[in-house]
CSV table of C-alpha atoms (C1' of nucleotides) in Angstrom, one decimal:
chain,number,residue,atom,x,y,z
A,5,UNK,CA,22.0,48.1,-27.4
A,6,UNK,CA,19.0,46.4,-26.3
A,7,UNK,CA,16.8,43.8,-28.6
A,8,UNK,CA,16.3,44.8,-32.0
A,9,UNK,CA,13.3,42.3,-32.4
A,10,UNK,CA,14.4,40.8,-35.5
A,11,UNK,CA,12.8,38.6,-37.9
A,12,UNK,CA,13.4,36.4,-41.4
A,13,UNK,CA,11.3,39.2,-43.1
A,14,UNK,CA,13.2,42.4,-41.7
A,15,UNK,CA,16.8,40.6,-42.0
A,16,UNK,CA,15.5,40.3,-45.5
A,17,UNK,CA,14.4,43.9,-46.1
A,18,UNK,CA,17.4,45.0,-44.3
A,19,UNK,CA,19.9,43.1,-46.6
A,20,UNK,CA,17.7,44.7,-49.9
A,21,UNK,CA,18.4,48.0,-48.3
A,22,UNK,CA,22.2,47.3,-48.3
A,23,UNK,CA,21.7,46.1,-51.7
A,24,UNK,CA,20.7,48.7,-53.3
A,25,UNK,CA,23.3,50.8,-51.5
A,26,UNK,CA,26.2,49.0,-51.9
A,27,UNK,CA,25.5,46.1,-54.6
A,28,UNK,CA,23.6,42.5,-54.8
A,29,UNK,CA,27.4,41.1,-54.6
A,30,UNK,CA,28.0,43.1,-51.1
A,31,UNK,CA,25.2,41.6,-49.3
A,32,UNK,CA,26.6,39.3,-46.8
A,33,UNK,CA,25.2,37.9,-43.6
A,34,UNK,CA,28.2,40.0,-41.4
A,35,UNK,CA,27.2,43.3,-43.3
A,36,UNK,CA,23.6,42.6,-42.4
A,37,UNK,CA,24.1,41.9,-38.9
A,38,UNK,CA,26.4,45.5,-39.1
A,39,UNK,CA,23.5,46.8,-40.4
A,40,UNK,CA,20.8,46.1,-37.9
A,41,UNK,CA,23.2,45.9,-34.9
A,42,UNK,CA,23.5,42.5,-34.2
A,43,UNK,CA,26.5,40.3,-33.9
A,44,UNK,CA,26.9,37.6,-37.1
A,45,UNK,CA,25.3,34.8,-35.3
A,46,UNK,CA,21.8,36.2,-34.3
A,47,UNK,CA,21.5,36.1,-38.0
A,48,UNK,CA,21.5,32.7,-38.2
A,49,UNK,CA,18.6,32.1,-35.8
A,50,UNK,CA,16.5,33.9,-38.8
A,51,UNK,CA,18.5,33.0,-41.9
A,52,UNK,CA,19.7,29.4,-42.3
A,53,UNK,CA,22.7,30.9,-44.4
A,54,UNK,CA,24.1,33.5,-47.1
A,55,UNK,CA,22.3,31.3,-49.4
A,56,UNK,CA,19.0,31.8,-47.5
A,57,UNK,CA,19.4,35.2,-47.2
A,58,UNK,CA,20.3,36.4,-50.6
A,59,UNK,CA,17.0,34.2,-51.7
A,60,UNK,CA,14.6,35.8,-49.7
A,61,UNK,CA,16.2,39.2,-50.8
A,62,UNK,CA,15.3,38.0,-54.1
A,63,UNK,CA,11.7,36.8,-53.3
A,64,UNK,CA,11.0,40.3,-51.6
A,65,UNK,CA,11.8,42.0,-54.6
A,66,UNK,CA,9.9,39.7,-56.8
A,67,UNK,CA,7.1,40.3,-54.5
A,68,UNK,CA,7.5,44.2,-54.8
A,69,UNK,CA,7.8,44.1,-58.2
A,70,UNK,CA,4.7,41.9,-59.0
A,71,UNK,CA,2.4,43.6,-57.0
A,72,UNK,CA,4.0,47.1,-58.6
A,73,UNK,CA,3.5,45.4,-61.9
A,74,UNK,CA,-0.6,44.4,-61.3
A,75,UNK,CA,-1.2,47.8,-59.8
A,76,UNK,CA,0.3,49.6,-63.2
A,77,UNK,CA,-1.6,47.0,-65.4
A,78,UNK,CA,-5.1,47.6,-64.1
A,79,UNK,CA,-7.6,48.7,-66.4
A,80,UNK,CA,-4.8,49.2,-69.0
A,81,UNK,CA,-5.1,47.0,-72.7
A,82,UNK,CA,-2.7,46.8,-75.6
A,83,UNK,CA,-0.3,49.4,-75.9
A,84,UNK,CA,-0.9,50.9,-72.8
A,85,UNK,CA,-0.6,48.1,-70.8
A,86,UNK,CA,2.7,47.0,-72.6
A,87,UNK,CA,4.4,50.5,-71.9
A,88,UNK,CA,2.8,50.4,-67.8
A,89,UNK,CA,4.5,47.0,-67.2
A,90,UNK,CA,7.9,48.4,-69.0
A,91,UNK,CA,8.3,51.7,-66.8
A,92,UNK,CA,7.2,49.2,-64.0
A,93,UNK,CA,10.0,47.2,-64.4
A,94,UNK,CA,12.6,49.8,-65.4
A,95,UNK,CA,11.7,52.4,-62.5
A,96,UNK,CA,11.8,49.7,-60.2
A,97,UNK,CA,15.4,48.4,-60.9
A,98,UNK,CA,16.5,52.8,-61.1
A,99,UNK,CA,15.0,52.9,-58.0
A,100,UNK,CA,16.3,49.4,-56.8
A,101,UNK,CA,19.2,48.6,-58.3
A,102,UNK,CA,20.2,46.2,-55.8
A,103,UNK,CA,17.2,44.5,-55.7
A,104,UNK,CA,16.7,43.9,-59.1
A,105,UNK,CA,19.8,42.6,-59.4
A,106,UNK,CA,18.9,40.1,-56.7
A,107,UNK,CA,15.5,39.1,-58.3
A,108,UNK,CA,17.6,37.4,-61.4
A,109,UNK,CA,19.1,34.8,-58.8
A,110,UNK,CA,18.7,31.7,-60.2
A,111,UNK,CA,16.1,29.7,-57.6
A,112,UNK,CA,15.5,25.7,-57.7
A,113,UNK,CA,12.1,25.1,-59.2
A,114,UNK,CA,10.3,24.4,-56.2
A,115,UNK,CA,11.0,27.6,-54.5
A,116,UNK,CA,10.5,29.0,-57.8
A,117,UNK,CA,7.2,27.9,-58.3
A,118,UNK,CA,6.4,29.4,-54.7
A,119,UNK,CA,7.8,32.9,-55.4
A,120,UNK,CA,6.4,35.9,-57.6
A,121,UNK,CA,7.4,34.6,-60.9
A,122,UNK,CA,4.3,32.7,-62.0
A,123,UNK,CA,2.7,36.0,-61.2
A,124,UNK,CA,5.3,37.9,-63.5
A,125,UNK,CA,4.5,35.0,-66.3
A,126,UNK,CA,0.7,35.8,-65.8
A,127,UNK,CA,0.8,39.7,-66.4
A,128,UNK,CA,3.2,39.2,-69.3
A,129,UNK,CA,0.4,37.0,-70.9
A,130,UNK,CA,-1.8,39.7,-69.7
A,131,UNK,CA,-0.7,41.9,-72.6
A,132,UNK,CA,-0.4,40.0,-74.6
A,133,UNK,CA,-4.4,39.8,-74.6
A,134,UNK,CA,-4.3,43.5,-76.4
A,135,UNK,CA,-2.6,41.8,-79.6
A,136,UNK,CA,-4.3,38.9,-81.7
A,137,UNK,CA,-2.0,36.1,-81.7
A,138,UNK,CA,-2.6,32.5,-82.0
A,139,UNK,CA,-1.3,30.5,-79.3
A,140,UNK,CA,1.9,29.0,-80.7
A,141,UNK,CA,3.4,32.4,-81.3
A,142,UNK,CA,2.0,33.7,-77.4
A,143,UNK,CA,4.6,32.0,-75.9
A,144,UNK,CA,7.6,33.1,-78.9
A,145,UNK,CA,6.2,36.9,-77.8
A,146,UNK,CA,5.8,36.6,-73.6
A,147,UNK,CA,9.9,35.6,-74.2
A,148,UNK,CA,10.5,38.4,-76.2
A,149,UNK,CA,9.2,40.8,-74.7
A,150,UNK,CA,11.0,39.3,-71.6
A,151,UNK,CA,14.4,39.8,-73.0
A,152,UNK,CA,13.5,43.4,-74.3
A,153,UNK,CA,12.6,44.5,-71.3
A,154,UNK,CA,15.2,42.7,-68.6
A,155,UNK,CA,17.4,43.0,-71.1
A,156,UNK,CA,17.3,46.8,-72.0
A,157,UNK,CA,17.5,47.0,-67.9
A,158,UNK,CA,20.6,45.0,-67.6
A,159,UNK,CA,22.3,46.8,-70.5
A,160,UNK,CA,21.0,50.5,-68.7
A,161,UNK,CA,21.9,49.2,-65.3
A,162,UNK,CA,25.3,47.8,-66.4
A,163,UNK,CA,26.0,51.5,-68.4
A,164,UNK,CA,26.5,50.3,-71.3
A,165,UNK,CA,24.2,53.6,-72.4
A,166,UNK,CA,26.8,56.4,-70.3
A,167,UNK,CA,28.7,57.5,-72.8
A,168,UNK,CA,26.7,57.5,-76.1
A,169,UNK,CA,23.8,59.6,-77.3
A,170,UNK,CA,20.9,59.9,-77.1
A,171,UNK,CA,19.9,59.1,-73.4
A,172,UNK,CA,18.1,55.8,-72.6
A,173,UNK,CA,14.8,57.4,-72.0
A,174,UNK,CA,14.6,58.0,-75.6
A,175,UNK,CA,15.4,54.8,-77.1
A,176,UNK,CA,13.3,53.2,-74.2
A,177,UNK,CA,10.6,55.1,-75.5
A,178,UNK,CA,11.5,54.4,-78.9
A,179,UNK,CA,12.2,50.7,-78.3
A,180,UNK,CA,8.6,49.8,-76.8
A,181,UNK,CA,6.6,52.0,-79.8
A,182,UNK,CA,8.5,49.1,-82.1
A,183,UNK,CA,8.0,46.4,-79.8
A,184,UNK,CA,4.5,47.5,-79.8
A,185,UNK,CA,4.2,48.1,-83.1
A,186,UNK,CA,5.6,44.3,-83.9
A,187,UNK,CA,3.3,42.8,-82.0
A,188,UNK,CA,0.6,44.5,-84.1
A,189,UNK,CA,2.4,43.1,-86.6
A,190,UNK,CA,3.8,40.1,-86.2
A,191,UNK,CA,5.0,38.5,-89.0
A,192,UNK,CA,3.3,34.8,-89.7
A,193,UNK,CA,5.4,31.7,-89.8
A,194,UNK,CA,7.6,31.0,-93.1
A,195,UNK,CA,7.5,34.9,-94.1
A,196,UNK,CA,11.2,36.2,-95.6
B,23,UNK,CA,55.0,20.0,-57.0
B,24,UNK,CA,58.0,22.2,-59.0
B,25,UNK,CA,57.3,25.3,-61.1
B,26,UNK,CA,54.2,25.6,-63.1
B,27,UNK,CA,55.0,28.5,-65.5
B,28,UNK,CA,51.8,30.8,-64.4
B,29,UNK,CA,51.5,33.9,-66.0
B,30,UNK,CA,48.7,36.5,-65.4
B,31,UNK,CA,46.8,35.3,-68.7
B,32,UNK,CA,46.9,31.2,-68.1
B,33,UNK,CA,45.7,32.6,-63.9
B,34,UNK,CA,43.1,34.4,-66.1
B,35,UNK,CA,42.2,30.9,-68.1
B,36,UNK,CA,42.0,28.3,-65.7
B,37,UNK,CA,39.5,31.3,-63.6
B,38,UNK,CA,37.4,31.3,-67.2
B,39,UNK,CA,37.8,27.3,-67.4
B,40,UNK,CA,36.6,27.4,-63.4
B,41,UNK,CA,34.2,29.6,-64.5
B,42,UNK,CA,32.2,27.0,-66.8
B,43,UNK,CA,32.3,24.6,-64.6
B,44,UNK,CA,31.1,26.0,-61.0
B,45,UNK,CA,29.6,29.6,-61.7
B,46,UNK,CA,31.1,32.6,-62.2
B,47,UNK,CA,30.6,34.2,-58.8
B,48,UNK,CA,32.4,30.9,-57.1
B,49,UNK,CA,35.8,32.1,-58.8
B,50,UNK,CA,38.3,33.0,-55.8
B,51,UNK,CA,41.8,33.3,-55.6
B,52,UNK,CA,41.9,30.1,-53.7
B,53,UNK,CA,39.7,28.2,-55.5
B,54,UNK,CA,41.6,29.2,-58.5
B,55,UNK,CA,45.3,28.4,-57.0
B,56,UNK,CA,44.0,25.2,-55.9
B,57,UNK,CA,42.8,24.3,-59.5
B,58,UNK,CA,46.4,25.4,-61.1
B,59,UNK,CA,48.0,23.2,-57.9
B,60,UNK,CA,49.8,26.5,-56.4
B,61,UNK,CA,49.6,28.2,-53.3
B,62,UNK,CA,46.7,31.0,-52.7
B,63,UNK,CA,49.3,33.7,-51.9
B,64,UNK,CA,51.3,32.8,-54.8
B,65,UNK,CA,48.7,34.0,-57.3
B,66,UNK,CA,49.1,37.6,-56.2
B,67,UNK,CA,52.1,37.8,-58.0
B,68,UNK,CA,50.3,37.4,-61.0
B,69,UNK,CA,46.6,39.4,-60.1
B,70,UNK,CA,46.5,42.3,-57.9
B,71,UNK,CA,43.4,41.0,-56.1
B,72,UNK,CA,40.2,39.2,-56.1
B,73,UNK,CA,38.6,41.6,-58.6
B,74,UNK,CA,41.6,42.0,-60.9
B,75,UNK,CA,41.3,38.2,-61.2
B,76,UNK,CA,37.6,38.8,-62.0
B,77,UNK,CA,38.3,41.9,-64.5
B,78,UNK,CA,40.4,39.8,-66.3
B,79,UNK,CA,38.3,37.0,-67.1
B,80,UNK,CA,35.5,39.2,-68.6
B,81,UNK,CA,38.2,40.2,-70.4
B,82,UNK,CA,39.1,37.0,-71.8
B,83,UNK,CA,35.5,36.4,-72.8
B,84,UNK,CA,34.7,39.7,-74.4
B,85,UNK,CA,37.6,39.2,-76.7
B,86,UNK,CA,36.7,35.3,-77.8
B,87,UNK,CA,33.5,36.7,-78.0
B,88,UNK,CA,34.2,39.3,-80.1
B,89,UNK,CA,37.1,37.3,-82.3
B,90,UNK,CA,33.8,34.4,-83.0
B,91,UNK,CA,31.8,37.5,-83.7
B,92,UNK,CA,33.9,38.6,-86.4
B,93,UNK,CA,34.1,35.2,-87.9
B,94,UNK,CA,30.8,35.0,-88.5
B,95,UNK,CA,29.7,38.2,-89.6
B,96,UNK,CA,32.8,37.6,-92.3
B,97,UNK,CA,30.7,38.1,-95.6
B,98,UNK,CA,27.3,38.2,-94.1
B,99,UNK,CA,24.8,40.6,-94.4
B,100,UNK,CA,21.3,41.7,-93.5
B,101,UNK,CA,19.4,39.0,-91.6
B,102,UNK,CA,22.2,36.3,-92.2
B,103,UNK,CA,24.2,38.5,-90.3
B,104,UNK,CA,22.0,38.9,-87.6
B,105,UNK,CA,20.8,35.2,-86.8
B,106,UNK,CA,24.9,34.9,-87.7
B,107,UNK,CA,25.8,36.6,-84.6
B,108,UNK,CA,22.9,36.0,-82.6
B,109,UNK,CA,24.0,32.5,-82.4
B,110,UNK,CA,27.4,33.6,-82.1
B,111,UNK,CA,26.5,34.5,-78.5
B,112,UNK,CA,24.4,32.1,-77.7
B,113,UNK,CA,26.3,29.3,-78.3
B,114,UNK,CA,29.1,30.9,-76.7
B,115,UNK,CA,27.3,31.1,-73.6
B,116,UNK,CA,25.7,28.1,-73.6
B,117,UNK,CA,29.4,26.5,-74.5
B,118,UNK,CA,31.0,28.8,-71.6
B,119,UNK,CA,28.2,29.9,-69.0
B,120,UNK,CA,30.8,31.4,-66.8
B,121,UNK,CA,32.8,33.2,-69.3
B,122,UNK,CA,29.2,34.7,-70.5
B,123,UNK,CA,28.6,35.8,-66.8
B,124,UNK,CA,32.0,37.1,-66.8
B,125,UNK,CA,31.7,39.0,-70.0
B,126,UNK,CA,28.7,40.9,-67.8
B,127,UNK,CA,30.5,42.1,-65.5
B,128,UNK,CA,31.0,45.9,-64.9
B,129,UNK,CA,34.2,47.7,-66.0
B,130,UNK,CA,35.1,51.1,-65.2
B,131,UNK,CA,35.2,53.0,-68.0
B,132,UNK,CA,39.1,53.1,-69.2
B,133,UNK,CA,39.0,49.6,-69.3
B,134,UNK,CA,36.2,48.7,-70.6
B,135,UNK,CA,37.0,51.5,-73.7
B,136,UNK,CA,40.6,49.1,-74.0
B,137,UNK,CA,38.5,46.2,-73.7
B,138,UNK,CA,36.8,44.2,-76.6
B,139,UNK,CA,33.4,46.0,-76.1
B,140,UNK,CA,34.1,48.5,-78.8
B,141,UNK,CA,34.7,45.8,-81.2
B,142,UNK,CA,30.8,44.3,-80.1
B,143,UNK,CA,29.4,47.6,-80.7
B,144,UNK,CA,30.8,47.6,-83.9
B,145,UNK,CA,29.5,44.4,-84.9
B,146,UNK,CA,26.2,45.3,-84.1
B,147,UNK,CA,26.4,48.5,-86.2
B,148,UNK,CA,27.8,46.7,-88.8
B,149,UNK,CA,24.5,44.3,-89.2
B,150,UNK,CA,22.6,47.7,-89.2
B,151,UNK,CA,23.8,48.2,-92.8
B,152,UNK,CA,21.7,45.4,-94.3
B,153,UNK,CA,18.8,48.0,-92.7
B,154,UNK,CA,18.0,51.3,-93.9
B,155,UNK,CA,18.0,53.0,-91.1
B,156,UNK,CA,18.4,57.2,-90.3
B,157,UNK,CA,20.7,57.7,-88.4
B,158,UNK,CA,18.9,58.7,-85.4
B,159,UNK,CA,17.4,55.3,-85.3
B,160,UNK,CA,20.2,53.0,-85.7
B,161,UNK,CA,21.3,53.9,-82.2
B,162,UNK,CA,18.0,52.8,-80.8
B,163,UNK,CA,18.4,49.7,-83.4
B,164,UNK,CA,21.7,48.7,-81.7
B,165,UNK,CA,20.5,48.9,-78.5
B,166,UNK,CA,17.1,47.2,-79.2
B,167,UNK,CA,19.5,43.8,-80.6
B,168,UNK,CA,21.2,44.1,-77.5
B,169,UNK,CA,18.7,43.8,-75.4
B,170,UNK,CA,17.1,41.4,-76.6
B,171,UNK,CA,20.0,38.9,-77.7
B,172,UNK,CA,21.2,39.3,-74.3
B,173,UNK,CA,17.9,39.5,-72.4
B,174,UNK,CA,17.1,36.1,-74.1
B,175,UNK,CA,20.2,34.7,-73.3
B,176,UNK,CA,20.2,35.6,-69.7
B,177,UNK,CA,16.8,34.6,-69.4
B,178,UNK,CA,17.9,30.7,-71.4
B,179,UNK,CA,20.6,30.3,-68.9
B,180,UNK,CA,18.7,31.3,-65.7
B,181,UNK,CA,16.7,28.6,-66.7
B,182,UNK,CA,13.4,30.9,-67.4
B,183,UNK,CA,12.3,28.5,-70.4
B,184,UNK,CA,13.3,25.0,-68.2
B,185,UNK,CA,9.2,24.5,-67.5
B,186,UNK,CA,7.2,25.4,-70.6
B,187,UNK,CA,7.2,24.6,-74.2
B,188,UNK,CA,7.7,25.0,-76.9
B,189,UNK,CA,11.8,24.8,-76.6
B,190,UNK,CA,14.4,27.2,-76.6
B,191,UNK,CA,15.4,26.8,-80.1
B,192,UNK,CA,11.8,27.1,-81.5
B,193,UNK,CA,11.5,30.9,-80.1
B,194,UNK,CA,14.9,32.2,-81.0
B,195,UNK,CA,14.4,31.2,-83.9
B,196,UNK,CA,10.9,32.9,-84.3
B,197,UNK,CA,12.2,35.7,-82.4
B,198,UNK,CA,15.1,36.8,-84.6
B,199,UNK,CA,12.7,36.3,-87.3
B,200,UNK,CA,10.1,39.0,-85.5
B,201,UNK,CA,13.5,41.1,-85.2
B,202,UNK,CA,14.8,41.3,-88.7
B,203,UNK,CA,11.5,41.8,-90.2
B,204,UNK,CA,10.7,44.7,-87.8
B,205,UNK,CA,14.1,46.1,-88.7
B,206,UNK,CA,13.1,45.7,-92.6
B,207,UNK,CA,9.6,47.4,-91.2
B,208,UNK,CA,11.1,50.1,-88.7
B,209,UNK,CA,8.0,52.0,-87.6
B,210,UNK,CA,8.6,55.4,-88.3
B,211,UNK,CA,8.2,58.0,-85.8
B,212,UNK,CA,4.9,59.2,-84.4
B,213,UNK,CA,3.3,56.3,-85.7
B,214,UNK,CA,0.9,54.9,-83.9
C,20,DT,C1',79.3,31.1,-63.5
C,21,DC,C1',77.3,35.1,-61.6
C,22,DG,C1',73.4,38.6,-61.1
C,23,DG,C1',69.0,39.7,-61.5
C,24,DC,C1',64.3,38.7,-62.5
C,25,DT,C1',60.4,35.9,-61.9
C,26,DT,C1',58.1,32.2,-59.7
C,27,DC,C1',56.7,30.3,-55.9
C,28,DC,C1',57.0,29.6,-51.0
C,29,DT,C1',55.9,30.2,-45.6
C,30,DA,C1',53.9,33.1,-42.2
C,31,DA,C1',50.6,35.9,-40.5
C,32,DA,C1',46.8,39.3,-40.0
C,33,DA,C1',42.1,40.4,-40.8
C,34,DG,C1',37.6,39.3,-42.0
C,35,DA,C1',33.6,36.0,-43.5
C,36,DT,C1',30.9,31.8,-42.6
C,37,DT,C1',28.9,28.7,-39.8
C,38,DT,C1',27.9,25.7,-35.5
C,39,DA,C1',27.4,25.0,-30.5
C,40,DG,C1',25.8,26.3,-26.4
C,41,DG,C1',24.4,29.6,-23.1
C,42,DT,C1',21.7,34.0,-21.3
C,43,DT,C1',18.0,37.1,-21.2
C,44,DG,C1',13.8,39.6,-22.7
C,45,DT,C1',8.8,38.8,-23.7
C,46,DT,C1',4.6,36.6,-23.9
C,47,DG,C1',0.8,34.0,-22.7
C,48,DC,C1',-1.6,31.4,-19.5
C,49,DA,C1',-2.5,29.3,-14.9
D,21,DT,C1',0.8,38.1,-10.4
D,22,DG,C1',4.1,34.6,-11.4
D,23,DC,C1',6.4,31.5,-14.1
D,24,DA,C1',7.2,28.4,-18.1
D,25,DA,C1',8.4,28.4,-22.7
D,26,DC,C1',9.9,30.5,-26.6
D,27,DA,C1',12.4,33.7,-29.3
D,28,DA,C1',16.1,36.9,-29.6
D,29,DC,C1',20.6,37.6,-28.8
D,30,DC,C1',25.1,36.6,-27.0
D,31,DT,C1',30.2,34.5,-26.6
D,32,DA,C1',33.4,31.2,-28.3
D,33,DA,C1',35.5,28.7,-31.6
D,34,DA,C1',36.6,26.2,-36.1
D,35,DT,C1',37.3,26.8,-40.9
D,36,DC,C1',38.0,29.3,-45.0
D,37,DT,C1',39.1,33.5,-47.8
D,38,DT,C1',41.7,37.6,-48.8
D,39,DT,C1',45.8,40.1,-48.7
D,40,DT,C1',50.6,41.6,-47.4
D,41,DA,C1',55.4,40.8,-46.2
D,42,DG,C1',59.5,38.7,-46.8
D,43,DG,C1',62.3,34.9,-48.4
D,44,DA,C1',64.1,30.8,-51.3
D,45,DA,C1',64.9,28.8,-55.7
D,46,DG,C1',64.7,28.1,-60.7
D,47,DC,C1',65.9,30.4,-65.2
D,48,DC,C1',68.1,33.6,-68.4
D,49,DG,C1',71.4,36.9,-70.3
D,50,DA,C1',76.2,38.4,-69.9
DNA sequence: TCGGCTTCCTAAAAGATTTAGGTTGTTGCA
DNA sequence: TGCAACAACCTAAATCTTTTAGGAAGCCGA
């Protein structure tokens, strides 16, 4: 079959590939080397192991998504920017399935701190710009509107939403006009 | 070594118990039949396969889940209710990490319809009637609570909140806050 | 006490993970 | 042009996991 010319990078973009065909979960380092014709151990000269690999699946996505994420929030404010970053995300994981899935790995701080996340942290705070809060309740409101959005993705993703009306594009919809409008209105401390 | 007893459900438990302690997606047969001291093959009698073994201990955790659910929504309404089972499920999967991960886990339809997951959806309707909502909100209510009890859970235990203040606590707290009153304030639609 | 059910076993096949060590394209530079 | 060095890829092998087949032994009802 030749040389394949392989690389860390295109093992890595391979094995998202497979993800989102077959599942995060299938993504082993003998279905790669399937994959890209290659026997199991000419993986290993560009992945140290399954561990390895499955991270820099989840980096590559992190990376996709990011940069998606700061192309849909350009020149966008306030509500607009809020609903941009939403569809980002949520296209991206319809489209990607496998790889989102593999961007909620856990990953040790350091390799963390190296990876797309800060920059996920930074356009969430980005929106947050549109809405006056003060700075204790910022960081109450990135974390919520984290867990709306990954968490409306998981629920979608995991179909939870296949057998009850109405479809998810409409509570989507729905959902971010009231996340939008809480943040508008976001209640101050010691309120009941 | 003698007999142990097994039967599919204690299999099931000492999975959910492995579970907690080394993540979810460690749970094999083998590393479960070492844990009850029996022989890999000798599980099979008890679980069809690896998966089964898997299926079963979501369905553990859905059901404890559920059964604490219930217990605290007993005689609670409104936003007691909420914050009631919002920490229901946190605490249960900060308590049981790997059940929680388990209780994620895709079912095929038929079982997950036998499963306790009707008896969550429930629960979350149920805290809707502290709200006056139409009906062609509640829906989108349900799914909103989801998504963000679970998004902020998931996002807790990935260790998303390990490098920033304010803690944990502080924001669930403020967050279910946010929550109730913008289910007290549900923007109608078309508002903008 | 006997028959039958269940529990648990050994054995074995098939595939995944990983390491060691060797071969062969490719590239850059003398 | 030629060749040294590196990277890509290989075979072989050890270890572990998953699963099936078939058998031995404890337990329970009759």
């Amino acid at each position: 079959m030749g040389r394949v010319g392989l690389t860390a990078d295109r093992v890595a973009r391979a094995g998202a590939e497979l993800a989102d065909e077959v599942g995060f979960e299938q993504v082993t380092p003998s279905a790669v080397a399937r994959r890209v014709g290659v026997q199991v151990a000419s993986l290993y000269s560009h992945v140290r192991n399954a561990e390895d690999l499955r991270v820099r699946i989840a980096l590559l996505a992190l990376e996709e998504m990011a940069d998606r994420g700061a192309a849909a929030l350009a020149g966008r404010a306030g509500r607009d920017a809020l609903v941009a970053l939403g569809a980002t995300y949520r296209d991206y994981a319809r489209e990607h399935p496998g790889r989102y899935a593999a961007a909620q790995l856990r990953l040790d701080h350091e390799t963390a701190m190296a990876s797309a996340g800060p920059r996920h942290s930074a356009m969430m705070r980005a929106i947050l710009r549109g809405y006056e809060l003060p700075e204790p309740e910022q960081t109450h409101a990135v974390r919520l509107i984290g867990s709306v959005i990954h968490g409306y993705i998981i629920q979608e993703l995991g179909g939870s939403f296949d057998h009850s009306e109405p479809g998810p594009q409409q509570s989507w919809d729905r959902i971010l006009d009231a996340l939008d409008s809480l943040l508008r209105h976001w209640p101050h401390e010691g309120q009941r």
